[in-house]
Tab-separated table of C-alpha atoms and ligand atoms in Angstrom:
chain	number	residue	atom	x	y	z
A	1	MET	CA	-31.368	-118.091	148.194
A	2	ALA	CA	-30.349	-121.727	147.857
A	3	THR	CA	-31.555	-124.725	149.882
A	4	LEU	CA	-29.371	-127.748	149.217
A	5	SER	CA	-29.298	-131.423	150.113
A	6	PHE	CA	-26.555	-132.584	152.458
A	7	GLU	CA	-24.469	-134.016	149.602
A	8	ASP	CA	-24.907	-130.959	147.339
A	9	ALA	CA	-24.016	-128.596	150.172
A	10	ARG	CA	-20.794	-130.511	150.862
A	11	GLN	CA	-20.012	-130.506	147.157
A	12	CYS	CA	-20.589	-126.741	147.073
A	13	VAL	CA	-18.126	-126.169	149.945
A	14	PHE	CA	-15.449	-128.215	148.167
A	15	GLU	CA	-15.985	-126.508	144.805
A	16	ARG	CA	-16.065	-122.943	146.124
A	17	ILE	CA	-12.961	-123.352	148.239
A	18	ARG	CA	-10.969	-125.278	145.652
A	19	ALA	CA	-11.768	-122.608	143.054
A	20	ALA	CA	-10.656	-119.791	145.371
A	21	ILE	CA	-7.614	-121.234	147.064
A	22	GLY	CA	-4.257	-119.712	146.162
A	23	ASP	CA	-0.769	-120.256	147.505
A	24	ILE	CA	-0.947	-121.193	151.158
A	25	PRO	CA	1.889	-119.854	153.310
A	26	SER	CA	4.195	-122.533	154.675
A	27	GLN	CA	7.023	-122.933	157.160
A	28	ASP	CA	9.701	-125.471	158.089
A	29	VAL	CA	9.135	-127.530	161.221
A	30	SER	CA	11.329	-130.129	162.831
A	31	LEU	CA	10.472	-133.815	162.729
A	32	VAL	CA	9.186	-133.811	166.318
A	33	ASP	CA	6.635	-131.109	165.461
A	34	VAL	CA	5.337	-132.521	162.174
A	35	HIS	CA	2.638	-134.822	163.518
A	36	GLY	CA	-0.823	-133.421	162.684
A	37	ARG	CA	0.557	-130.843	160.231
A	38	VAL	CA	-0.263	-130.785	156.518
A	39	LEU	CA	2.776	-131.532	154.357
A	40	GLY	CA	3.716	-128.567	152.165
A	41	GLU	CA	6.133	-130.540	149.986
A	42	ASP	CA	6.278	-133.964	148.349
A	43	ILE	CA	8.222	-136.488	150.384
A	44	ARG	CA	10.637	-138.465	148.196
A	45	ALA	CA	12.702	-141.585	148.777
A	46	ASP	CA	16.378	-140.622	149.316
A	47	ARG	CA	17.511	-144.141	148.304
A	48	ASP	CA	15.949	-147.441	147.289
A	49	TYR	CA	13.746	-149.076	149.936
A	50	PRO	CA	15.044	-151.422	151.033
A	51	PRO	CA	18.508	-150.208	149.928
A	52	LEU	CA	19.555	-153.824	149.393
A	53	ALA	CA	17.846	-157.247	149.439
A	54	ARG	CA	16.983	-158.122	153.030
A	55	SER	CA	15.770	-161.168	154.901
A	56	VAL	CA	12.370	-160.856	156.582
A	57	ARG	CA	12.883	-163.997	158.710
A	58	ASP	CA	15.465	-165.582	160.974
A	59	GLY	CA	16.783	-168.613	159.093
A	60	PHE	CA	19.209	-169.566	156.336
A	61	ALA	CA	20.101	-167.774	153.124
A	62	VAL	CA	19.945	-170.448	150.402
A	63	ARG	CA	19.815	-171.059	146.650
A	64	SER	CA	16.218	-172.151	146.010
A	65	GLN	CA	17.282	-174.745	143.417
A	66	ASP	CA	19.282	-176.615	146.132
A	67	LEU	CA	16.196	-177.503	148.210
A	68	PRO	CA	14.791	-179.833	149.494
A	69	GLY	CA	17.975	-181.437	150.702
A	70	GLU	CA	21.025	-180.967	152.884
A	71	LEU	CA	23.248	-177.886	152.890
A	72	THR	CA	26.545	-176.922	154.518
A	73	LEU	CA	26.622	-173.815	156.721
A	74	ILE	CA	29.520	-171.565	155.744
A	75	GLY	CA	28.848	-168.476	157.885
A	76	GLU	CA	26.465	-166.069	159.519
A	77	VAL	CA	25.079	-162.596	158.798
A	78	ALA	CA	23.288	-160.460	161.398
A	79	ALA	CA	21.228	-157.275	160.936
A	80	GLY	CA	23.613	-154.394	160.309
A	81	ASP	CA	26.331	-156.680	158.902
A	82	VAL	CA	27.214	-157.724	155.366
A	83	SER	CA	28.333	-161.259	154.535
A	84	ALA	CA	31.906	-161.409	153.298
A	85	VAL	CA	31.249	-164.685	151.503
A	86	ALA	CA	28.730	-165.753	148.850
A	87	VAL	CA	26.436	-168.776	148.957
A	88	GLY	CA	27.626	-171.443	146.540
A	89	SER	CA	25.996	-174.669	145.381
A	90	GLY	CA	24.995	-176.868	148.355
A	91	GLN	CA	25.766	-174.083	150.843
A	92	ALA	CA	23.797	-171.877	153.247
A	93	ILE	CA	24.518	-168.877	155.478
A	94	GLU	CA	22.694	-168.372	158.755
A	95	ILE	CA	20.783	-165.075	158.512
A	96	MET	CA	18.822	-162.883	160.922
A	97	THR	CA	15.732	-160.784	160.218
A	98	GLY	CA	16.726	-157.521	158.584
A	99	ALA	CA	20.179	-158.726	157.504
A	100	PRO	CA	21.272	-158.252	153.871
A	101	LEU	CA	20.894	-161.339	151.693
A	102	PRO	CA	24.391	-162.667	150.809
A	103	ASP	CA	25.422	-162.887	147.156
A	104	GLY	CA	24.471	-166.171	145.539
A	105	ALA	CA	21.392	-166.705	147.713
A	106	ASP	CA	17.907	-166.032	146.335
A	107	ALA	CA	15.671	-167.142	149.241
A	108	VAL	CA	15.487	-167.645	152.998
A	109	LEU	CA	14.597	-170.924	154.660
A	110	MET	CA	12.930	-170.254	158.022
A	111	VAL	CA	14.865	-171.539	161.044
A	112	GLU	CA	11.685	-173.394	162.129
A	113	HIS	CA	11.723	-175.360	158.856
A	114	ALA	CA	15.260	-176.720	159.125
A	115	VAL	CA	16.951	-179.385	161.231
A	116	ARG	CA	20.478	-178.455	162.199
A	117	GLU	CA	23.334	-180.827	162.986
A	118	GLY	CA	26.715	-179.109	163.510
A	119	THR	CA	27.511	-177.334	160.264
A	120	ALA	CA	24.770	-179.089	158.258
A	121	ILE	CA	21.108	-178.164	157.847
A	122	ARG	CA	18.419	-180.355	156.342
A	123	THR	CA	14.860	-179.713	155.143
A	124	GLU	CA	12.098	-181.620	153.371
A	125	ARG	CA	10.699	-178.355	152.079
A	126	ALA	CA	11.135	-176.667	148.741
A	127	VAL	CA	11.557	-172.870	148.862
A	128	ARG	CA	10.397	-170.460	146.209
A	129	ALA	CA	12.930	-168.073	144.670
A	130	GLY	CA	12.450	-164.797	146.546
A	131	GLU	CA	10.798	-166.410	149.572
A	132	PHE	CA	11.155	-164.273	152.736
A	133	VAL	CA	13.290	-161.712	150.910
A	134	ASN	CA	12.465	-158.023	150.397
A	135	PHE	CA	14.440	-157.137	147.297
A	136	GLN	CA	16.211	-153.824	146.752
A	137	GLY	CA	13.711	-151.131	145.752
A	138	SER	CA	10.688	-153.414	146.223
A	139	GLU	CA	9.036	-150.927	148.580
A	140	ALA	CA	10.156	-147.749	146.784
A	141	LYS	CA	12.774	-146.555	144.308
A	142	ALA	CA	15.141	-143.649	145.009
A	143	GLY	CA	13.400	-140.424	143.964
A	144	ASP	CA	9.837	-141.819	144.139
A	145	VAL	CA	7.222	-139.555	145.722
A	146	LEU	CA	6.201	-141.507	148.819
A	147	THR	CA	3.670	-139.023	150.209
A	148	PRO	CA	2.503	-136.044	148.167
A	149	ARG	CA	2.049	-132.581	149.636
A	150	GLY	CA	-1.446	-131.944	150.975
A	151	VAL	CA	-1.541	-134.955	153.272
A	152	ARG	CA	-1.857	-134.492	157.026
A	153	ALA	CA	1.050	-136.232	158.725
A	154	GLY	CA	-0.024	-139.098	160.961
A	155	PHE	CA	2.267	-141.543	162.728
A	156	ALA	CA	3.022	-143.507	159.550
A	157	GLU	CA	4.073	-140.318	157.725
A	158	VAL	CA	6.281	-139.437	160.702
A	159	ALA	CA	7.937	-142.860	160.365
A	160	LEU	CA	8.373	-142.253	156.659
A	161	LEU	CA	9.978	-138.833	157.160
A	162	ALA	CA	12.363	-140.304	159.728
A	163	SER	CA	13.165	-143.213	157.385
A	164	VAL	CA	14.135	-140.932	154.516
A	165	GLY	CA	16.338	-138.843	156.807
A	166	ARG	CA	14.290	-135.657	157.064
A	167	THR	CA	14.993	-133.604	160.181
A	168	HIS	CA	12.981	-130.619	158.867
A	169	ILE	CA	9.878	-130.595	156.736
A	170	ARG	CA	7.875	-127.863	154.998
A	171	VAL	CA	4.280	-127.711	156.275
A	172	TYR	CA	1.395	-125.383	155.532
A	173	ASN	CA	0.584	-122.760	158.150
A	174	ARG	CA	-2.425	-123.542	160.301
A	175	PRO	CA	-5.500	-121.539	159.237
A	176	ARG	CA	-6.532	-118.816	161.700
A	177	VAL	CA	-10.204	-119.126	162.529
A	178	ALA	CA	-12.382	-116.422	164.105
A	179	ILE	CA	-15.285	-117.615	166.233
A	180	LEU	CA	-18.179	-115.237	166.786
A	181	ALA	CA	-21.091	-116.234	169.010
A	182	THR	CA	-24.255	-114.139	168.749
A	183	GLY	CA	-27.345	-113.742	170.911
A	184	ASN	CA	-28.782	-111.399	173.562
A	185	GLU	CA	-29.210	-114.397	175.874
A	186	ILE	CA	-25.577	-115.515	175.646
A	187	VAL	CA	-23.190	-114.697	178.496
A	188	GLU	CA	-19.480	-115.415	178.843
A	189	VAL	CA	-18.645	-118.487	180.917
A	190	LYS	CA	-17.014	-116.532	183.756
A	191	GLU	CA	-19.987	-114.162	184.172
A	192	PRO	CA	-23.026	-114.529	186.449
A	193	VAL	CA	-25.928	-116.140	184.617
A	194	LEU	CA	-29.701	-115.523	185.012
A	195	PRO	CA	-32.209	-118.355	184.489
A	196	GLN	CA	-33.206	-116.924	181.090
A	197	GLN	CA	-29.575	-116.695	179.964
A	198	ILE	CA	-27.277	-119.302	178.450
A	199	ARG	CA	-23.535	-119.629	178.854
A	200	ASN	CA	-21.489	-119.387	175.686
A	201	SER	CA	-20.675	-123.046	175.166
A	202	ASN	CA	-20.598	-122.860	171.361
A	203	ALA	CA	-17.541	-120.633	171.158
A	204	HIS	CA	-15.660	-123.193	173.252
A	205	SER	CA	-16.886	-126.332	171.506
A	206	LEU	CA	-16.043	-124.667	168.188
A	207	ALA	CA	-12.580	-123.686	169.429
A	208	ALA	CA	-12.014	-127.324	170.403
A	209	GLN	CA	-13.234	-128.546	167.022
A	210	VAL	CA	-11.075	-126.000	165.182
A	211	GLN	CA	-8.040	-127.075	167.167
A	212	ARG	CA	-8.710	-130.735	166.501
A	213	ALA	CA	-8.984	-129.924	162.805
A	214	GLY	CA	-5.567	-128.248	162.809
A	215	GLY	CA	-6.713	-124.612	162.927
A	216	VAL	CA	-5.871	-121.824	165.364
A	217	PRO	CA	-9.075	-120.521	166.990
A	218	SER	CA	-9.657	-116.960	168.210
A	219	ILE	CA	-12.837	-116.301	170.152
A	220	LEU	CA	-14.313	-112.837	169.517
A	221	PRO	CA	-16.613	-111.068	172.023
A	222	VAL	CA	-20.279	-112.163	171.911
A	223	ALA	CA	-22.375	-110.073	169.504
A	224	LYS	CA	-25.771	-108.891	170.696
A	225	ASP	CA	-28.657	-109.440	168.266
A	226	GLN	CA	-28.188	-105.983	166.906
A	227	LEU	CA	-27.142	-105.132	163.372
A	228	GLU	CA	-24.416	-102.538	164.016
A	229	MET	CA	-22.560	-104.540	166.621
A	230	THR	CA	-22.871	-107.802	164.696
A	231	ALA	CA	-21.637	-106.164	161.483
A	232	LYS	CA	-18.683	-104.629	163.321
A	233	LEU	CA	-17.593	-107.938	164.875
A	234	ILE	CA	-18.085	-109.752	161.552
A	235	GLY	CA	-15.752	-107.126	160.091
A	236	GLU	CA	-13.101	-108.184	162.612
A	237	GLY	CA	-13.740	-111.852	161.889
A	238	LEU	CA	-13.189	-111.342	158.165
A	239	ASP	CA	-9.529	-110.528	158.867
A	240	TYR	CA	-8.967	-114.235	159.601
A	241	ASP	CA	-8.647	-117.193	157.204
A	242	LEU	CA	-12.118	-118.476	158.102
A	243	LEU	CA	-15.008	-116.999	160.085
A	244	LEU	CA	-17.412	-119.161	162.077
A	245	ILE	CA	-20.518	-117.456	163.404
A	246	SER	CA	-22.861	-119.224	165.796
A	247	GLY	CA	-26.551	-118.320	166.015
A	248	GLY	CA	-28.625	-115.603	164.441
A	249	VAL	CA	-29.219	-117.345	161.112
A	250	SER	CA	-32.786	-118.584	161.683
A	251	ALA	CA	-35.907	-116.732	160.553
A	252	GLY	CA	-36.482	-115.007	163.920
A	253	LYS	CA	-37.027	-111.260	164.238
A	254	TYR	CA	-33.606	-110.852	165.912
A	255	ASP	CA	-31.626	-113.056	163.567
A	256	VAL	CA	-29.474	-110.340	162.002
A	257	VAL	CA	-26.386	-112.277	160.918
A	258	GLU	CA	-27.221	-112.467	157.211
A	259	GLN	CA	-28.078	-108.762	157.094
A	260	ALA	CA	-24.840	-107.972	158.897
A	261	LEU	CA	-22.872	-110.107	156.413
A	262	ALA	CA	-24.611	-108.332	153.530
A	263	ARG	CA	-23.130	-105.055	154.858
A	264	HIS	CA	-19.737	-106.529	153.962
A	265	SER	CA	-20.978	-107.279	150.418
A	266	ALA	CA	-21.008	-110.998	151.197
A	267	GLU	CA	-21.666	-113.555	148.497
A	268	PHE	CA	-23.967	-116.309	149.786
A	269	TYR	CA	-23.641	-119.803	148.300
A	270	PHE	CA	-26.400	-121.423	150.359
A	271	ASP	CA	-28.405	-120.515	153.438
A	272	ARG	CA	-30.352	-123.690	154.087
A	273	VAL	CA	-29.408	-127.368	154.019
A	274	ARG	CA	-31.835	-130.274	154.304
A	275	ILE	CA	-30.199	-131.681	157.451
A	276	GLN	CA	-31.191	-131.920	161.076
A	277	PRO	CA	-29.920	-130.557	163.303
A	278	GLY	CA	-28.646	-127.554	161.432
A	279	GLN	CA	-31.081	-126.604	158.664
A	280	PRO	CA	-30.527	-122.832	158.585
A	281	LEU	CA	-26.844	-123.087	157.693
A	282	VAL	CA	-25.171	-120.255	155.810
A	283	PHE	CA	-22.033	-120.517	153.682
A	284	GLY	CA	-20.458	-117.685	151.746
A	285	ARG	CA	-17.527	-115.350	151.258
A	286	ALA	CA	-16.854	-111.715	152.038
A	287	ARG	CA	-13.667	-109.656	151.513
A	288	GLY	CA	-12.021	-112.869	150.302
A	289	THR	CA	-12.754	-114.787	153.531
A	290	PHE	CA	-15.094	-117.753	153.644
A	291	PHE	CA	-17.616	-117.824	156.459
A	292	PHE	CA	-20.169	-120.178	157.934
A	293	GLY	CA	-23.250	-119.021	159.789
A	294	LEU	CA	-23.899	-122.030	162.011
A	295	PRO	CA	-27.267	-122.356	163.749
A	296	GLY	CA	-26.917	-121.680	167.481
A	297	ASN	CA	-28.323	-124.773	169.096
A	298	PRO	CA	-25.276	-126.624	170.428
A	299	ALA	CA	-25.955	-129.839	168.509
A	300	SER	CA	-26.507	-127.862	165.304
A	301	THR	CA	-23.270	-125.961	165.816
A	302	MET	CA	-21.268	-129.111	166.528
A	303	VAL	CA	-22.719	-131.179	163.683
A	304	THR	CA	-22.560	-128.478	161.030
A	305	PHE	CA	-18.949	-127.802	161.980
A	306	GLU	CA	-18.019	-131.477	161.656
A	307	VAL	CA	-19.751	-132.077	158.332
A	308	PHE	CA	-19.109	-128.720	156.588
A	309	ALA	CA	-16.732	-126.326	158.311
A	310	ARG	CA	-14.143	-129.020	158.995
A	311	ALA	CA	-13.905	-129.777	155.276
A	312	ALA	CA	-13.391	-126.056	154.604
A	313	LEU	CA	-10.693	-125.891	157.253
A	314	ASP	CA	-8.929	-128.963	155.866
A	315	LEU	CA	-8.783	-127.427	152.376
A	316	LEU	CA	-7.770	-123.973	153.643
A	317	GLY	CA	-5.032	-125.706	155.603
A	318	GLY	CA	-3.635	-127.234	152.407
A	319	GLN	CA	-5.168	-130.699	152.529
A	320	THR	CA	-6.000	-132.078	149.091
A	321	GLU	CA	-8.819	-134.248	150.399
A	322	SER	CA	-11.171	-134.140	153.353
A	323	LEU	CA	-13.087	-137.241	154.327
A	324	LEU	CA	-15.851	-137.680	156.876
A	325	PRO	CA	-15.061	-140.322	159.506
A	326	LEU	CA	-18.009	-142.519	158.517
A	327	THR	CA	-18.526	-146.179	159.237
A	328	LEU	CA	-21.374	-148.684	159.204
A	329	ALA	CA	-22.812	-150.236	162.345
A	330	ARG	CA	-25.744	-152.489	163.242
A	331	LEU	CA	-28.693	-150.933	165.013
A	332	THR	CA	-29.466	-152.523	168.381
A	333	ARG	CA	-33.105	-151.532	167.872
A	334	GLY	CA	-35.444	-150.374	165.092
A	335	PHE	CA	-35.274	-146.742	164.033
A	336	THR	CA	-37.622	-144.509	162.021
A	337	HIS	CA	-37.525	-140.879	160.989
A	338	LYS	CA	-39.414	-138.552	158.672
A	339	PRO	CA	-37.648	-138.669	155.300
A	340	GLY	CA	-36.558	-135.490	153.524
A	341	LEU	CA	-33.778	-134.473	155.899
A	342	THR	CA	-30.437	-136.164	156.568
A	343	ARG	CA	-30.379	-136.538	160.350
A	344	PHE	CA	-27.387	-136.716	162.682
A	345	LEU	CA	-28.470	-138.073	166.049
A	346	PRO	CA	-26.388	-138.685	169.164
A	347	ALA	CA	-25.682	-142.380	169.539
A	348	HIS	CA	-23.508	-144.854	171.344
A	349	LEU	CA	-21.235	-147.171	169.409
A	350	SER	CA	-20.146	-150.295	171.241
A	351	GLY	CA	-19.077	-153.886	170.965
A	352	ARG	CA	-16.610	-155.800	168.864
A	353	THR	CA	-19.005	-155.909	165.914
A	354	ALA	CA	-19.846	-152.169	166.060
A	355	GLU	CA	-23.399	-151.898	167.340
A	356	ILE	CA	-25.128	-148.535	167.425
A	357	THR	CA	-27.815	-147.341	169.851
A	358	PRO	CA	-29.492	-143.928	169.556
A	359	ILE	CA	-29.288	-141.891	172.774
A	360	PRO	CA	-32.564	-140.417	174.044
A	361	TRP	CA	-32.365	-136.633	173.972
A	362	GLN	CA	-34.448	-133.506	174.292
A	363	GLY	CA	-33.388	-132.073	170.939
A	364	SER	CA	-30.483	-130.025	169.718
A	365	SER	CA	-30.023	-127.975	172.886
A	366	ASP	CA	-29.335	-131.141	174.936
A	367	VAL	CA	-25.603	-130.812	175.621
A	368	PRO	CA	-25.599	-133.511	178.360
A	369	ALA	CA	-26.942	-136.048	175.810
A	370	LEU	CA	-24.305	-134.955	173.299
A	371	SER	CA	-21.597	-135.576	175.839
A	372	ARG	CA	-22.930	-139.103	176.468
A	373	ALA	CA	-22.679	-139.867	172.742
A	374	ASN	CA	-19.521	-141.224	171.152
A	375	ALA	CA	-20.927	-141.061	167.624
A	376	PHE	CA	-23.726	-139.673	165.466
A	377	LEU	CA	-26.121	-142.011	163.757
A	378	VAL	CA	-26.654	-140.748	160.190
A	379	ALA	CA	-30.214	-141.269	158.948
A	380	ASP	CA	-30.384	-141.074	155.155
A	381	ALA	CA	-32.882	-138.497	153.845
A	382	GLU	CA	-34.446	-141.054	151.486
A	383	GLN	CA	-35.007	-143.929	153.910
A	384	GLU	CA	-37.794	-143.970	156.475
A	385	SER	CA	-37.142	-146.967	158.715
A	386	TRP	CA	-34.482	-149.429	159.783
A	387	LYS	CA	-34.989	-152.685	161.676
A	388	ALA	CA	-32.933	-153.905	164.626
A	389	GLY	CA	-29.814	-155.520	163.122
A	390	ASP	CA	-29.834	-153.330	159.982
A	391	LEU	CA	-26.647	-151.552	159.012
A	392	ILE	CA	-26.784	-147.781	159.287
A	393	GLN	CA	-24.215	-145.090	158.652
A	394	VAL	CA	-22.388	-143.631	161.645
A	395	LEU	CA	-20.303	-140.470	161.917
A	396	LEU	CA	-17.565	-140.894	164.511
A	397	LYS	CA	-17.468	-138.110	167.069
B	401	AMP	P1	-30.190	-119.152	167.260
B	401	AMP	O1	-29.576	-120.003	166.231
B	401	AMP	O2	-29.519	-117.829	167.412
B	401	AMP	O3	-31.670	-119.018	167.038
B	401	AMP	O4	-29.978	-119.889	168.645
B	401	AMP	C1	-30.728	-121.036	168.946
B	401	AMP	C2	-30.498	-121.442	170.384
B	401	AMP	O5	-29.188	-121.930	170.504
B	401	AMP	C3	-30.563	-120.337	171.399
B	401	AMP	O6	-31.842	-120.165	171.914
B	401	AMP	C4	-29.663	-120.793	172.487
B	401	AMP	O7	-30.421	-121.632	173.344
B	401	AMP	C5	-28.662	-121.630	171.774
B	401	AMP	N1	-27.413	-120.919	171.591
B	401	AMP	C6	-27.178	-119.910	170.733
B	401	AMP	N2	-25.905	-119.488	170.815
B	401	AMP	C7	-25.313	-120.268	171.760
B	401	AMP	C8	-24.012	-120.302	172.313
B	401	AMP	N3	-23.039	-119.467	171.900
B	401	AMP	N4	-23.751	-121.223	173.259
B	401	AMP	C9	-24.730	-122.068	173.680
B	401	AMP	N5	-25.976	-122.068	173.201
B	401	AMP	C10	-26.280	-121.171	172.253
B	402	MG	MG1	-29.879	-116.170	168.493
């Protein structure tokens, strides 16, 4: 089966899902519920924006050819009003930010740039035609698509929807995601735990990650490392829009997940990625449902979700694009690793100029270290060492 580089594996996820995706069910939600949802329709301008020429400063509506010089004030226009009179030669109208530009005027002279005496204003400055004016339709024309479907609504999209008068908006349904933890040593959080046992933290971190990514998580019972039981629970998980399995995908004697998936005639697209943590990562499809077999170490589960499963969830949820929250930061100290694998290591990002410091850890089972991190340092598979002060890629947590 296929071992892929980090980039090729991501590419594979995008291609497989884009090729398979059909019509995604959608529903209408009200404006107050739209934040964080993926838009299921194009959002169009209901009128020109702005609907008429508007001042962007407090000052005086003028004819640019009249300045510099002295002008006579003939009136005032505030935001929400319309001037009943037009600006003629040698005249000006006092105007407030947001107010419509009176007829005859083609620019705004800032109040700070004029000296006022009674009904006269004077300035030494020339103004450009169009200065401090947003003309009708300069932001958008009536009927323009302002945000296409497939975008997740953030606060700016919410403002846009409110601006164009939408009280209800069509959004794609949230994908339903089954989470199946496996392992004889795994016990449910509420149960007593023996020293050789481990509480099921992965199901809960995954549920949190799914929720953050706009999906609806359902945690299935833990599967023992036993083929029949694992295959049965995988069968339940395949009824969802996406199945996330944690553990059981390494080369150990009791790693039965791939065998159990094969019982459901699964297609496997890759089962190893040159990343750390998370090398034995499985991606495929069975009964029409995509699945990921995520390695069970908590760091592996978290990282592989963020860099692979989240992209799948975004696309299944109707998003057209899915980007990793990557940035560059300067290392506070030198860093080396063995090339060949792309590494994601817990790190702390700080300071105004974005400095990154790797966090000491005991490997991918070290949940306390992961909780101290606010980012992952991303070590390129091709590069061996970085000096203090070098820029390195960072995945935001
Ligand atoms: P596996 O990928 O099944 O070989 O699991 C690797 C290691 O990850 C196990 O030895 C456990 O220490 C840990 N692990 C597996 N599943 C979970 C889980 N659901 N929650 C927390 N840790 C887990
Ligand atoms: Mg296991």
